[in-house]
Protein backbone atom coordinates (compact mmCIF):
# COMPACT_ATOMS: atom_id res chain seq x y z
CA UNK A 1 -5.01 -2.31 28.67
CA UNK A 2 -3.80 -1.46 24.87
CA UNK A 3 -3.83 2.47 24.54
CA UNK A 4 -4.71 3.57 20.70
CA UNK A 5 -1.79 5.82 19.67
CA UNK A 6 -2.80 8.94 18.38
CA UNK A 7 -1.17 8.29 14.79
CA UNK A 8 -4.02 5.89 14.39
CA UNK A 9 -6.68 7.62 15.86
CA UNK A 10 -5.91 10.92 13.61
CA UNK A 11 -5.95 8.59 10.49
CA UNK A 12 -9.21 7.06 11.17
CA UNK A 13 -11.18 10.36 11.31
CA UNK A 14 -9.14 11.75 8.04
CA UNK A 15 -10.88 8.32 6.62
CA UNK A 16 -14.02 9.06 8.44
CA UNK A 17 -13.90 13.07 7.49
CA UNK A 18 -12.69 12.41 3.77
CA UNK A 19 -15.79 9.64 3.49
CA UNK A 20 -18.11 12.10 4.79
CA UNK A 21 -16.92 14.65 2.29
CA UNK A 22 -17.45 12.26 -0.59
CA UNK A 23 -20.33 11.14 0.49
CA UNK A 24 -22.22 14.79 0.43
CA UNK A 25 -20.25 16.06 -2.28
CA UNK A 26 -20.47 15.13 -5.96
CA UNK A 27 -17.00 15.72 -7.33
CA UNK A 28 -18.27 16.01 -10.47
CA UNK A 29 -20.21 18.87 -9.83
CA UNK A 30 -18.33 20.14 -6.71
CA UNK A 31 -15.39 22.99 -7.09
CA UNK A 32 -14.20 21.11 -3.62
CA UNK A 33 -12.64 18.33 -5.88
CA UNK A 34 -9.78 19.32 -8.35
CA UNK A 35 -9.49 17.85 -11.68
CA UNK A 36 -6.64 15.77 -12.90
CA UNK A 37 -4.00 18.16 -14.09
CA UNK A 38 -2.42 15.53 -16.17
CA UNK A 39 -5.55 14.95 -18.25
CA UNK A 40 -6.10 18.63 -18.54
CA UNK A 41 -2.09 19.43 -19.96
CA UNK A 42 -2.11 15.88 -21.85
CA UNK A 43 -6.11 15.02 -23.45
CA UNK A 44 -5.17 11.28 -22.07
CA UNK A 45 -6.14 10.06 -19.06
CA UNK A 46 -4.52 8.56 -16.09
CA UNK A 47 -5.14 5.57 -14.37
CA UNK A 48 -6.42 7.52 -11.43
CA UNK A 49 -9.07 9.65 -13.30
CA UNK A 50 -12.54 8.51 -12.45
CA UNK A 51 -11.63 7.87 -8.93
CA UNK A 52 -13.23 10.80 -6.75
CA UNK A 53 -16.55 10.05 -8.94
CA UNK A 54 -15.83 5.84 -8.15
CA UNK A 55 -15.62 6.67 -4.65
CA UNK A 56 -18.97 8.74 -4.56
CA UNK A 57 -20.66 6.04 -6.51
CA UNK A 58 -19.32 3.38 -3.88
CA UNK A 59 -20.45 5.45 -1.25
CA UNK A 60 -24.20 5.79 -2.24
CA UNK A 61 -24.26 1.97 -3.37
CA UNK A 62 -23.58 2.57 -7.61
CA UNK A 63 -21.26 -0.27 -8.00
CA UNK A 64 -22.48 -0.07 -12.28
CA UNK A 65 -21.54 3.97 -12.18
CA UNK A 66 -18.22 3.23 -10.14
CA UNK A 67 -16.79 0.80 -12.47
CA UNK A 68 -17.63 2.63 -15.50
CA UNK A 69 -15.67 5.67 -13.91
CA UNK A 70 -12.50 3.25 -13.22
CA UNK A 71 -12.54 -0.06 -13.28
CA UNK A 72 -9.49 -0.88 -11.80
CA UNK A 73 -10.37 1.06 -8.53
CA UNK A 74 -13.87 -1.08 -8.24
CA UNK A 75 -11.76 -4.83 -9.19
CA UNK A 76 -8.56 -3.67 -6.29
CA UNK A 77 -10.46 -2.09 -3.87
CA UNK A 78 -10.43 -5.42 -1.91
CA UNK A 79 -6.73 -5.27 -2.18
CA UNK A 80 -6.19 -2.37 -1.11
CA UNK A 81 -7.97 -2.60 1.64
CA UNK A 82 -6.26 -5.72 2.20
CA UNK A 83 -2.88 -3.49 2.32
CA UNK A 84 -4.25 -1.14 4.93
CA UNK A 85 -5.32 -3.78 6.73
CA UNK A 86 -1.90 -5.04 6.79
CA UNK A 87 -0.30 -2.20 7.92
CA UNK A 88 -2.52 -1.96 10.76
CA UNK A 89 -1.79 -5.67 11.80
CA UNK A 90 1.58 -4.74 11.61
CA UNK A 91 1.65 -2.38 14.12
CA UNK A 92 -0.52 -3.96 16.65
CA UNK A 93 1.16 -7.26 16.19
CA UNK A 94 4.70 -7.15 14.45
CA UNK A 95 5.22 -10.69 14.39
CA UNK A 96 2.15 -11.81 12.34
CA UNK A 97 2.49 -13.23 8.97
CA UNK A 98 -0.26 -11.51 7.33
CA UNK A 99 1.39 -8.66 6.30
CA UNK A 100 4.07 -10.42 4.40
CA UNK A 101 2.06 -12.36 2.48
CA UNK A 102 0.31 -9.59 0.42
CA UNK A 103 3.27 -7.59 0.11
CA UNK A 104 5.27 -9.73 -1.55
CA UNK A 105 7.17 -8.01 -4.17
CA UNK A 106 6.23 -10.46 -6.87
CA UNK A 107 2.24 -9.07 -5.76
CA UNK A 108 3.53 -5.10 -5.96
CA UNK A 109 4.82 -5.34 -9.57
CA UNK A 110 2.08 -7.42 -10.87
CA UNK A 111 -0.75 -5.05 -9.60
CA UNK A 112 1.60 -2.34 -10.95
CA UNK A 113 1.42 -4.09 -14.35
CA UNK A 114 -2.07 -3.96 -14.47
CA UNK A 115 -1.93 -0.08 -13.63
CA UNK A 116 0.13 0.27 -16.98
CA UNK A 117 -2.61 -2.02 -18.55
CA UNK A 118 -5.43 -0.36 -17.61
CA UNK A 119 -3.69 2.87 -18.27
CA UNK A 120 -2.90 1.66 -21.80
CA UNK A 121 -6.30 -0.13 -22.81
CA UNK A 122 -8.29 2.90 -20.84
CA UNK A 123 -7.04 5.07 -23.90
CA UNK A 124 -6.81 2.78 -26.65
CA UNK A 125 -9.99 1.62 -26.66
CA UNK A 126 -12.08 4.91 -25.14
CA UNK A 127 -12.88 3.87 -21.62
């Protein structure tokens, strides 16, 4: 019998807890959620803003609201779950090829290319 190691058990109820959290809480209206310090010091935002309000819209089934709060969450959600996933399979089963396959470097630096896109057009263009 497989025992679950702890590691993996505490990181599935900090999922479960932080899911729960944005689930009840609006961060837009919540002082629980803190705003993004580098769009408060610079007037431009990041690619991350929008993403506590995505979350809360993906959470109570908004998939319109989500991606007009950051698109590029809503389009790579799948792969990052994908990359979870991954490490996960890696752990219970170190020889599988799964893992390597999405992490291919070649896959890292183009989905950090569209970060600098999205962070780009995001202010350019006003959304």
């Amino acid at each position: 019998m497989y025992r679950i190691p702890p590691k993996i058990i505490l990181y599935a109820v900090a999922i479960l807890t932080g899911g729960i959290i944005y689930y009840l809480f609006d961060p837009e209206a919540s002082v629980l959620f803190p705003k993004c310090p580098f769009l408060m010091l610079t007037g431009v935002k990041c690619p991350g803003c929008g993403s506590q309000r995505t979350v809360h819209a993906l959470l109570h089934g908004d998939f319109c609201g989500a991606f007009l709060q950051n698109a590029l969450l809503v389009c790579t959600l799948p792969y990052l779950f994908l990359l979870i996933a991954a490490r996960v399979i890696r752990h219970f089963s170190p020889g599988s090829a799964f893992p390597v396959r999405i992490q291919q470097p070649i896959i890292i630096r183009t989905y950090f290319v569209l970060v600098i896109l999205f962070w780009t057009t995001r202010n350019l263009f006003g959304f």
